[in-house]
XYZ file of C-alpha atoms in Angstrom:
493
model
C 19.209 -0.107 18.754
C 21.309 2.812 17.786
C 20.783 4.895 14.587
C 22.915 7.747 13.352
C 21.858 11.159 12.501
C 18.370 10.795 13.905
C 16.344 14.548 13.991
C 15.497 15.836 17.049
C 12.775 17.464 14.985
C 10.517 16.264 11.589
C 9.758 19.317 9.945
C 7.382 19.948 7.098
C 8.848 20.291 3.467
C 7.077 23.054 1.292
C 8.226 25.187 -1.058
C 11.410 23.610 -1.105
C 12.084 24.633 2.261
C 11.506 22.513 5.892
C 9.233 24.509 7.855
C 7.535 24.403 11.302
C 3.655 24.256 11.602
C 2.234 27.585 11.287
C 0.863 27.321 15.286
C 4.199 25.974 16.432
C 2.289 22.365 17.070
C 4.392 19.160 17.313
C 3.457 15.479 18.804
C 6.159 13.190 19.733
C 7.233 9.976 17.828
C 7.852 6.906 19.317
C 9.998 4.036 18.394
C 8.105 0.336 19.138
C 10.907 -1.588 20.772
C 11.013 0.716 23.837
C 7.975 2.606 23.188
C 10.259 5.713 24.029
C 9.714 8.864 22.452
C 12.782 9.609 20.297
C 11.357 12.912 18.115
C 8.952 15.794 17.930
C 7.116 16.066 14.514
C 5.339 19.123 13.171
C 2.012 18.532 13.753
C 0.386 20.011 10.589
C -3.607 21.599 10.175
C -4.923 23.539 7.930
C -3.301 26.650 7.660
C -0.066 24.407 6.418
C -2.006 22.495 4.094
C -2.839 25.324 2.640
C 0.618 26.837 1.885
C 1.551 23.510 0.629
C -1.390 23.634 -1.580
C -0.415 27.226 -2.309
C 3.367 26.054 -3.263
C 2.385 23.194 -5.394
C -0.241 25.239 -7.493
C 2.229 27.565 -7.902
C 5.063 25.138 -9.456
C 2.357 23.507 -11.555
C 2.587 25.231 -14.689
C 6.196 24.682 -15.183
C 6.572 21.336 -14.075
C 3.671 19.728 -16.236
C 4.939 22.165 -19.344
C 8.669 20.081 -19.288
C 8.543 17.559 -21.988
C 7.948 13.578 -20.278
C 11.827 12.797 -20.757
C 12.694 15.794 -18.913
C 10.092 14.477 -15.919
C 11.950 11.359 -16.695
C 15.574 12.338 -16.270
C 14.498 13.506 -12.641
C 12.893 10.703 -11.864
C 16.029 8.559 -12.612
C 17.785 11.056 -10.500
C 15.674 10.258 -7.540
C 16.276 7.156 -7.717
C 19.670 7.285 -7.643
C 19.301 9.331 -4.817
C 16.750 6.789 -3.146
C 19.736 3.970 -3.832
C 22.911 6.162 -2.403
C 20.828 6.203 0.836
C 19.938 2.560 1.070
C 21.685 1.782 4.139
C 20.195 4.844 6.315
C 16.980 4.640 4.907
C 16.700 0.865 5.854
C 17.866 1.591 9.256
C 15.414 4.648 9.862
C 12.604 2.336 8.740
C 13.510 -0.338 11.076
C 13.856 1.988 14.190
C 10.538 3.674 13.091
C 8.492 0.843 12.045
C 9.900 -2.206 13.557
C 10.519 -4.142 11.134
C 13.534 -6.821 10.457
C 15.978 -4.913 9.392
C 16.667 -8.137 6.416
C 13.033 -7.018 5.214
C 13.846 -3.344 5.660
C 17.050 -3.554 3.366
C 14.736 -3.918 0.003
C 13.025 -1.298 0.435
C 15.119 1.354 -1.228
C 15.812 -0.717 -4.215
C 11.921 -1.539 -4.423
C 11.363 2.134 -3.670
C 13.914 3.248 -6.513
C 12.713 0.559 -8.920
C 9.667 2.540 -8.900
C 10.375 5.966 -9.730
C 12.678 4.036 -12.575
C 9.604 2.325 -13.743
C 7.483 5.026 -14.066
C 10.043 7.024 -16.421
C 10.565 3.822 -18.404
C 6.762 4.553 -18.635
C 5.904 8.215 -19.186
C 8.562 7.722 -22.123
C 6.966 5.280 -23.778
C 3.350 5.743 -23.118
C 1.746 6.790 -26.567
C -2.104 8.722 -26.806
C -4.801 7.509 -28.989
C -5.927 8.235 -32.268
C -9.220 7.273 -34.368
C -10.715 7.655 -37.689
C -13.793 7.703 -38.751
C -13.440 6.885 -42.557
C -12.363 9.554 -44.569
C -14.272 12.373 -43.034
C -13.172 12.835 -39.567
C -10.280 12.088 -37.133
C -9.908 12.380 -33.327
C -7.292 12.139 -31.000
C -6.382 12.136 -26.991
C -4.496 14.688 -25.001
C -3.400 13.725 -21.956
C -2.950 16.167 -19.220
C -2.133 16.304 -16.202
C -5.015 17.037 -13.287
C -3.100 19.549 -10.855
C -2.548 18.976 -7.133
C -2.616 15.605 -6.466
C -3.088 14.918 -2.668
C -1.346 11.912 -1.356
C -1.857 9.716 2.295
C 0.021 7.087 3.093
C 0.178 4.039 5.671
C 2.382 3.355 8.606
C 3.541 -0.093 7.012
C 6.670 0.090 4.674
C 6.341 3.677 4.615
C 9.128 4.966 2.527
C 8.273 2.157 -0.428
C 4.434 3.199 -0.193
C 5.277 6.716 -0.652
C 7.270 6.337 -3.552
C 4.491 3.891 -4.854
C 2.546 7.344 -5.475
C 4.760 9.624 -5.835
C 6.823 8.227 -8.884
C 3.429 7.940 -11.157
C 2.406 11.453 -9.734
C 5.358 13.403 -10.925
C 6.171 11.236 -14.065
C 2.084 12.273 -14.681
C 3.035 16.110 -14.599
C 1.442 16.801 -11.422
C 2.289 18.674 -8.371
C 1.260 16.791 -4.580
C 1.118 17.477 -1.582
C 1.851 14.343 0.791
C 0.997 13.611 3.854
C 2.866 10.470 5.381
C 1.577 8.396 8.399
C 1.952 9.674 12.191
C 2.964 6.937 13.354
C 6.040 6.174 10.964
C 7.308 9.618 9.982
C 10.731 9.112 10.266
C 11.908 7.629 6.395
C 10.060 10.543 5.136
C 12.398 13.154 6.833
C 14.620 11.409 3.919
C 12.666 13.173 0.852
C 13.413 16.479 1.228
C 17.439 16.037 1.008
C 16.803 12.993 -1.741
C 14.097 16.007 -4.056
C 16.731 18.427 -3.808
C 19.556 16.797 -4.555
C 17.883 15.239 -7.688
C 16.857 18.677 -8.375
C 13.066 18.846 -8.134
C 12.143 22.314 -8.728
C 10.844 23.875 -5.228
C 7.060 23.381 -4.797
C 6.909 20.428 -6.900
C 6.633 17.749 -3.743
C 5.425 19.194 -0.745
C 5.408 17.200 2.486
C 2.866 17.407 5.194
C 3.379 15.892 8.547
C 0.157 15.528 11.033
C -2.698 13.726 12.573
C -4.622 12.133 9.930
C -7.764 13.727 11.372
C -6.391 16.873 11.055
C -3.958 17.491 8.465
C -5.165 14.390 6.721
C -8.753 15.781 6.646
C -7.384 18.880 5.556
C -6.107 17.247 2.522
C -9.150 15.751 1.200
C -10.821 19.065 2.155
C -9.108 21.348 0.327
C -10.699 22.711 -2.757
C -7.904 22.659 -4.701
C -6.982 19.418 -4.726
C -8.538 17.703 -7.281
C -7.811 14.001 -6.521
C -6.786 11.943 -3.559
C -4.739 8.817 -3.496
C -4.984 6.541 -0.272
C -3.487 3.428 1.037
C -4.908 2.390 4.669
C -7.893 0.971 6.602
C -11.062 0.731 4.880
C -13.175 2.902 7.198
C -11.138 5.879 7.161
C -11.380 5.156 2.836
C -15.266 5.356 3.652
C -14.248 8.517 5.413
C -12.464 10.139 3.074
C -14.587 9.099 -0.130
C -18.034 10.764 1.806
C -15.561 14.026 2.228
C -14.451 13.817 -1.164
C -18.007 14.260 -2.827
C -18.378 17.780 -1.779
C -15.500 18.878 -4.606
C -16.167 15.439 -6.578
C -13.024 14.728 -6.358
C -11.052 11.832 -8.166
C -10.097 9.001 -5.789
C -8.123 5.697 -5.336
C -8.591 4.131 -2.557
C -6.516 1.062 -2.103
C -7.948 -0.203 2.048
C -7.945 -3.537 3.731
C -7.852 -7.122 3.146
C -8.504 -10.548 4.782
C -7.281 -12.620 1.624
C -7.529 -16.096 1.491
C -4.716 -19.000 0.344
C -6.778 -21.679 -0.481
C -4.312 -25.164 -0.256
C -5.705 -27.973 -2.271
C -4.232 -31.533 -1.225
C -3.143 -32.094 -4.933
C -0.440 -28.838 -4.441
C 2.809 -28.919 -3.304
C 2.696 -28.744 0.068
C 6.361 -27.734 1.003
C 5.831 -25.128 -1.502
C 2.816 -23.689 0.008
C 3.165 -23.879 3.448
C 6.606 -21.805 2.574
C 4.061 -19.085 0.843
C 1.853 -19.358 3.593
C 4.316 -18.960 6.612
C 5.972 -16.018 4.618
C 2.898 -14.289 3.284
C 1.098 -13.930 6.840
C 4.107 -13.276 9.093
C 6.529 -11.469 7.027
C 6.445 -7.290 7.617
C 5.441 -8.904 10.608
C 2.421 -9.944 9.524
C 1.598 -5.717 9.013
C 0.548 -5.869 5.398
C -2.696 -5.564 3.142
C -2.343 -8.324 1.322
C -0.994 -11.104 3.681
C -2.826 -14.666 3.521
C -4.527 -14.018 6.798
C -7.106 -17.258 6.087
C -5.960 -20.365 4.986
C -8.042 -22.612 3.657
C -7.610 -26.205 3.479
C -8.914 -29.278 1.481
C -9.670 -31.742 4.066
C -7.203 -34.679 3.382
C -4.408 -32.362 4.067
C -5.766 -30.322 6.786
C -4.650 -31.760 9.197
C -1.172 -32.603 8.522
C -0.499 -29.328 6.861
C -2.007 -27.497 9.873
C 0.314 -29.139 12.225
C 3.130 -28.232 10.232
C 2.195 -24.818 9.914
C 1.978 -24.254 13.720
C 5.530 -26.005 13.622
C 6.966 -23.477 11.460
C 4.992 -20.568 13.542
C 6.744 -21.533 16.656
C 9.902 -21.589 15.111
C 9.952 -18.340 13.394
C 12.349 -16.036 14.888
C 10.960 -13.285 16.452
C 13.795 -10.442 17.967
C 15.288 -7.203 17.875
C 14.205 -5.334 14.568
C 18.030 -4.827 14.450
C 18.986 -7.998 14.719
C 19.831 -9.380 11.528
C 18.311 -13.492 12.391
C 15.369 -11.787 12.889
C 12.359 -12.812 11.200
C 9.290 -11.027 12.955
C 10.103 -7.992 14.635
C 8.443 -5.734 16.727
C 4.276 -3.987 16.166
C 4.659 -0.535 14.979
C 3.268 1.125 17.770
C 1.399 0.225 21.433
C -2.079 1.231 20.753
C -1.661 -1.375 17.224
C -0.062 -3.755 19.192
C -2.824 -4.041 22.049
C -5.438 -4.478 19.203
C -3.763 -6.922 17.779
C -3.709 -8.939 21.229
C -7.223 -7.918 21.720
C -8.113 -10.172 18.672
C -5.770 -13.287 19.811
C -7.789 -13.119 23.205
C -10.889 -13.037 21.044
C -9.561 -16.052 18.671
C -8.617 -17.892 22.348
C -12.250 -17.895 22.709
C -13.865 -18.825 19.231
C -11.330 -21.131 17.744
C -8.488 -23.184 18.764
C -5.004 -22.077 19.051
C -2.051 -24.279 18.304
C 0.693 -21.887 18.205
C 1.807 -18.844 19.959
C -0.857 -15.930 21.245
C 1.487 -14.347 23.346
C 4.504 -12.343 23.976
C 7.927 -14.501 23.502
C 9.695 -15.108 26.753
C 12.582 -14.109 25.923
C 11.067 -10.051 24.754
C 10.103 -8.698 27.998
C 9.572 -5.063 26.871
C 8.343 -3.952 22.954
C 5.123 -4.817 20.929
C 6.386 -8.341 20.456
C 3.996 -11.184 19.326
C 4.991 -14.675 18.652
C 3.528 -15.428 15.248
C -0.174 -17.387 16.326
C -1.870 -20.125 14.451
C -5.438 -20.396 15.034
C -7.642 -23.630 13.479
C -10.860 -24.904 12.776
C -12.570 -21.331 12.651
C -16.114 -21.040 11.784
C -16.441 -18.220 9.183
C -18.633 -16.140 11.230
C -15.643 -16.281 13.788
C -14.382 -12.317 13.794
C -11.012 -13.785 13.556
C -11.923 -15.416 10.048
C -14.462 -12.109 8.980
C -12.298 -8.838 10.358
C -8.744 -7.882 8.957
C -6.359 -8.119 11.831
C -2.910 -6.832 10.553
C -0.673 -8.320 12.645
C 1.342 -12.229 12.806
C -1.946 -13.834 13.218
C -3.368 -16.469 10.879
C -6.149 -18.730 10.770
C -7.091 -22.160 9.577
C -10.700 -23.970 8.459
C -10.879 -26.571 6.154
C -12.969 -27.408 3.106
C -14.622 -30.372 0.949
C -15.152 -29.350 -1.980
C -14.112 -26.611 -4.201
C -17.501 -24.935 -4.255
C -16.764 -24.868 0.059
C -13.228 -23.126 -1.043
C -15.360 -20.675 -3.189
C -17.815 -19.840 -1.346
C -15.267 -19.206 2.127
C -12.757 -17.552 0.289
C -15.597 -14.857 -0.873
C -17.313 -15.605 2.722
C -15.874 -11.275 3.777
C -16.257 -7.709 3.118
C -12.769 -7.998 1.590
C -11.598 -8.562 -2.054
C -7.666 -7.253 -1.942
C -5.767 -10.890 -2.881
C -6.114 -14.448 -3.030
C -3.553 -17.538 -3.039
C -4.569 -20.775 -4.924
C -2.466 -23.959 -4.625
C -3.198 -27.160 -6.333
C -1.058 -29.039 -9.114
C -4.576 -28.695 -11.560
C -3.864 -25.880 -13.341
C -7.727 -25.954 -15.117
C -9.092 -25.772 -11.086
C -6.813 -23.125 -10.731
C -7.889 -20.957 -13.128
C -11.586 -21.535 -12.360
C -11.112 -21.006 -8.817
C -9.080 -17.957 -9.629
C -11.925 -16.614 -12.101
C -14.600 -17.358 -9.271
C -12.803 -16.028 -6.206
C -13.784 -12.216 -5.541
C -10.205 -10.314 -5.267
C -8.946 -7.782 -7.266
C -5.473 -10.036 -7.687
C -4.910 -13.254 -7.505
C -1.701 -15.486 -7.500
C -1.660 -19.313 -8.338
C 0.971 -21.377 -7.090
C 3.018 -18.176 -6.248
C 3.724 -15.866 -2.930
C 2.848 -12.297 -3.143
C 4.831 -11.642 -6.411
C 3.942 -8.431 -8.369
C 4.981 -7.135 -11.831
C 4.987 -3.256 -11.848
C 2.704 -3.125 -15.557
C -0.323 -4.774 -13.635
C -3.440 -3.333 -11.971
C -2.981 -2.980 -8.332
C -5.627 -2.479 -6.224
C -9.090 -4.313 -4.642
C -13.231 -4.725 -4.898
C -16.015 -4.504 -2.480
C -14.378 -3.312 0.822
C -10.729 -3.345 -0.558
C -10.708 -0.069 -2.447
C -11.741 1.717 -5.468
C -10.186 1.991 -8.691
C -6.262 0.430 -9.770
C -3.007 2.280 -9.253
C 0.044 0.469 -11.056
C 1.087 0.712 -14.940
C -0.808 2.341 -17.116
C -3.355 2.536 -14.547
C -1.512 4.787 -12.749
C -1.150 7.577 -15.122
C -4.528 7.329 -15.800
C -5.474 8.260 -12.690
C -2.836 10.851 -12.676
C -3.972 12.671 -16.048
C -7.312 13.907 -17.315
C -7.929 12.536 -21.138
C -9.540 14.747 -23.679
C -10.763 13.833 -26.723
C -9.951 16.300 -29.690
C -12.464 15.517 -33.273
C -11.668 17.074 -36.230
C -13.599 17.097 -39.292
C -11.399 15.734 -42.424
C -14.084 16.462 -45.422
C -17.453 18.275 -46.183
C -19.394 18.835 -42.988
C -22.678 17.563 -43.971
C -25.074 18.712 -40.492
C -28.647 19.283 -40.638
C -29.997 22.299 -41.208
C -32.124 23.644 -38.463
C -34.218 26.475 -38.613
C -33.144 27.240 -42.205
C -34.576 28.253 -44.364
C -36.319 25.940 -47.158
C-alpha cells in the first residue's frame, strides 16, 4: 500500500510547536501488512511530560476564562478541520492500524461528530439551583479541573482521541495526550488540524512514547489532576494504584468479553448479521465486540453452523483493498497473542471455522475470522478477552443458564440480547452485569448516553453529560435569603 505525505519523523506537539524528545530518543513504527518499519517517533519521558505539563498550565487560565460558545466556535472549527482531512486521515489509519480501509473511512465523520456534539453540549448545559423556602438559596458553579491527562488505545486511534479530547476542551480544560505506540501515525494529524482551527498554543499538547514511560509519566505527574484511559484492564489496575498517591480523578474505560445472548424466538438472520459484524468488524480489535455467543439450545445448532458459514466467507485482504472486510492485526507481538489463544481454543473447544492464516496472505498479521463451539465457561477462550477475529459459541436451556453465563467473567463492558419477547428482554437486560446493553440491535450508540463498564471493565462513564462531569469540578454556593437564626454558642445568657 502506498500513502502520500507520510513523516519520516512523529514529533511531539507542545506549546504549539512539534518538538523532539528532550534526550533525542525515538523508536521506530511499523506498519502490520509488512511489518516494515516506515517512521521514527519521539520517544517521550519525563522531562517532556513535564514541559507539556508546563505549556498546558500555562494556557489554562485563558482558555477556561473564554465564555462556553467561544470553546464552542473552536470546537466546530476542528471539526471542520477533522472533515477537510477525511480522505488522508482514513488512509493514515489504515496503513497504521490495519484496518479496512471501508471501516477506516467513518472515522473522521465519527471523529468530527464528536467535537460537534460536545459544543452542541457545553452550549446548552445549564447549572443547578435550589431553595430552601424562603430563607436560603444555593447554586452550582461548574469549573473546570486543570490539566487533564489523556491515554489512548491502538484501536481506531484518531476517533478514540477525539472521544476525549472534544469533552476536555468544550469542559475548559487544558491536556496533555499521550496516543498509543503502536498507532501513532493519525495523531501526527492534530497538530496541523489545532492550529488551523486556531487553538491557542498550549491548549492540546501531544505526547508520543512508551506507555511505561511517558505514559507513567502522565499519571505521575503532580499536576495533573485527572486521568482519562481507554485500554487493557491491567494496565487500568496500573494506573489507578499510581493514581492514589495525588488522588487523582480517573475514568477508566478497560476490557470486555461481552456476551450476545441469541434466543430461538429472535430473528435469526438478524442476529447472526449482528453477531458476524460485532466480533469481526475492526477486525475483531474492539472493546465491546460480542466475543461469546450464547445460544438457546433449539437453535444452536443450526445457527452455529451458519455462523461458521459466514466466518469462512468473510473477506479477509489488503487493509487497502476496498472488498476487504477483515484486514490485517495491528502489530506482530498482538498478532502472535492472538494465535496463541486459537492454539489454546484448538485444545479446549472445537473449532469449525478458520484458526489460521488465509492461504492466499502469505506475509502480514492476517487471521481468518475463527469460530470456536461448545466451550465450557471455565475454557480461557470463553473467561479471557482476546481482541482479535475470534469468537466463541456454548449453548443454553434456560434463561437463568443465559444469565448466569453471560455474568459467568471478570468483564461487564456490553451485552447483546436477541429474542422477539420484548418482557424477556428487558429482564434479561436488567439481570445481565454490563454497563450497556443493546436488545435486538448491533453496537449502536447515541452520543447523550453513559459510556463506559463495571467490575473489570472500568470505572466511572464518559459520554454526555457524563463527560463534562468528569471534566469539571462542581461547587456548591448557599446563600442565606432572610434572618440567620444560628445558635448561640458560648454567649452569653
Amino acid at each position: 500500500m502506498t500513502v502520500e505525505n507520510l513523516p519520516s519523523v512523529i514529533r511531539h506537539w507542545i506549546g504549539g510547536e512539534l518538538v523532539d524528545s528532550a534526550d533525542g530518543r525515538t523508536f521506530p513504527v511499523t506498519e502490520p501488512v509488512s511489518n516494515t518499519p516506515y517512521a521514527q517517533a519521539a520517544a517521550g519521558g519525563p522531562a517532556d511530560v513535564d514541559q507539556a505539563v508546563a505549556a498546558a498550565r500555562a494556557a489554562f487560565p485563558a482558555w477556561s476564562a473564554i465564555s462556553n460558545r467561544e470553546r464552542a466556535t473552536v470546537l466546530n472549527r476542528i471539526a471542520d478541520a477533522v472533515e477537510a482531512r477525511h480522505e488522508r486521515l482514513a488512509a493514515f489509519e489504515t496503513y497504521d492500524t490495519g484496518l479496512p480501509i471501508t471501516q477506516a473511512k467513518g472515522q473522521a465523520r465519527r471523529a468530527a461528530e464528536n467535537f460537534r456534539y460536545f459544543a452542541d453540549v457545553i452550549v446548552a448545559l445549564g447549572e443547578e439551583a435550589f431553595r430552601q423556602g424562603d430563607d436560603q438559596f444555593s447554586y452550582v458553579v461548574r469549573t473546570p479541573v486543570g490539566v487533564a491527562g489523556l491515554i489512548t488505545p491502538w484501536n481506531t486511534p484518531f476517533m478514540l482521541e477525539s472521544w476525549k479530547l472534544a469533552p476536555a476542551l468544550a469542559s475548559g480544560c487544558t491536556l496533555v495526550l499521550k496516543p498509543a505506540e503502536w498507532t501513532p501515525l493519525s495523531a501526527s494529524l492534530w497538530p496541523e488540524i489545532l492550529a488551523e482551527a486556531g487553538v491557542p498554543a498550549g491548549v492540546v499538547n501531544i505526547v508520543h512514547g512508551i506507555g511505561e514511560e511517558a505514559g507513567q509519566a502522565l499519571v505521575d505527574h503532580p499536576d495533573v489532576p485527572l486521568i482519562s484511559f481507554t485500554g487493557s484492564t491491567d494496565t487500568g489496575r496500573h494506573i489507578i494504584r499510581s493514581s492514589a498517591q495525588h488522588l487523582k480523578t480517573t475514568s477508566m474505560e478497560l476490557g470486555g468479553k461481552s456476551p450476545a445472548i441469541v434466543f430461538a424466538d429472535a430473528d435469526l438472520e438478524a442476529a447472526l448479521d449482528s453477531v458476524v459484524f460485532g466480533v469481526f468488524s475492526l477486525n475483531g480489535e474492539r472493546c465491546t465486540a460480542g466475543s461469546r455467543v450464547l445460544v438457546e439450545r433449539p437453535v444452536y445448532e443450526e445457527f452455529t453452523r451458519r455462523l461458521a458459514e459466514r466466518a469462512a466467507s468473510v473477506r479477509v485482504g489488503e487493509p487497502a483493498d476496498p472488498a476487504t472486510e477483515v484486514g490485517a492485526l495491528v502489530h506482530p507481538e498482538h498478532y502472535e497473542r492472538v494465535l496463541n489463544y486459537v492454539e489454546i481454543g484448538k485444545k479446549e473447544a472445537r473449532l469449525v471455522a478458520g484458526g489460521s492464516r488465509p492461504d492466499h496472505l502469505a506475509e502480514g498479521n492476517y487471521l481468518q475470522p475463527t469460530v470456536f463451539a461448545d466451550v465450557e465457561r471455565d475454557a480461557r477462550i470463553f473467561q479471557e478477552e482476546i481482541f482479535g477475529p475470534v469468537v466463541a459459541v456454548a449453548p443454553f436451556d434456560t434463561e437463568a443458564e443465559a444469565v448466569e453465563l453471560a455474568n459467568a467473567t471478570q468483564f461487564g463492558l456490553a451485552a447483546y440480547i436477541w429474542t422477539s419477547n420484548l418482557k424477556r428482554g428487558h429482564r434479561i437486560a436488567h439481570a445481565v452485569e454490563s454497563g450497556m446493553l443493546w436488545i435486538n440491535s448491533h453496537n449502536v450508540r447515541d452520543l447523550r448516553t453513559p459510556f463506559g463498564g463495571v467490575k473489570s471493565s472500568g470505572v466511572g462513564r464518559e459520554g454526555g453529560a457524563h463527560s463534562i462531569d468528569f471534566y469539571t469540578e462542581s461547587r456548591i454556593v448557599h446563600v442565606a435569603l432572610g434572618e440567620v437564626h444560628t445558635p448561640r454558642f458560648g454567649a452569653a445568657s
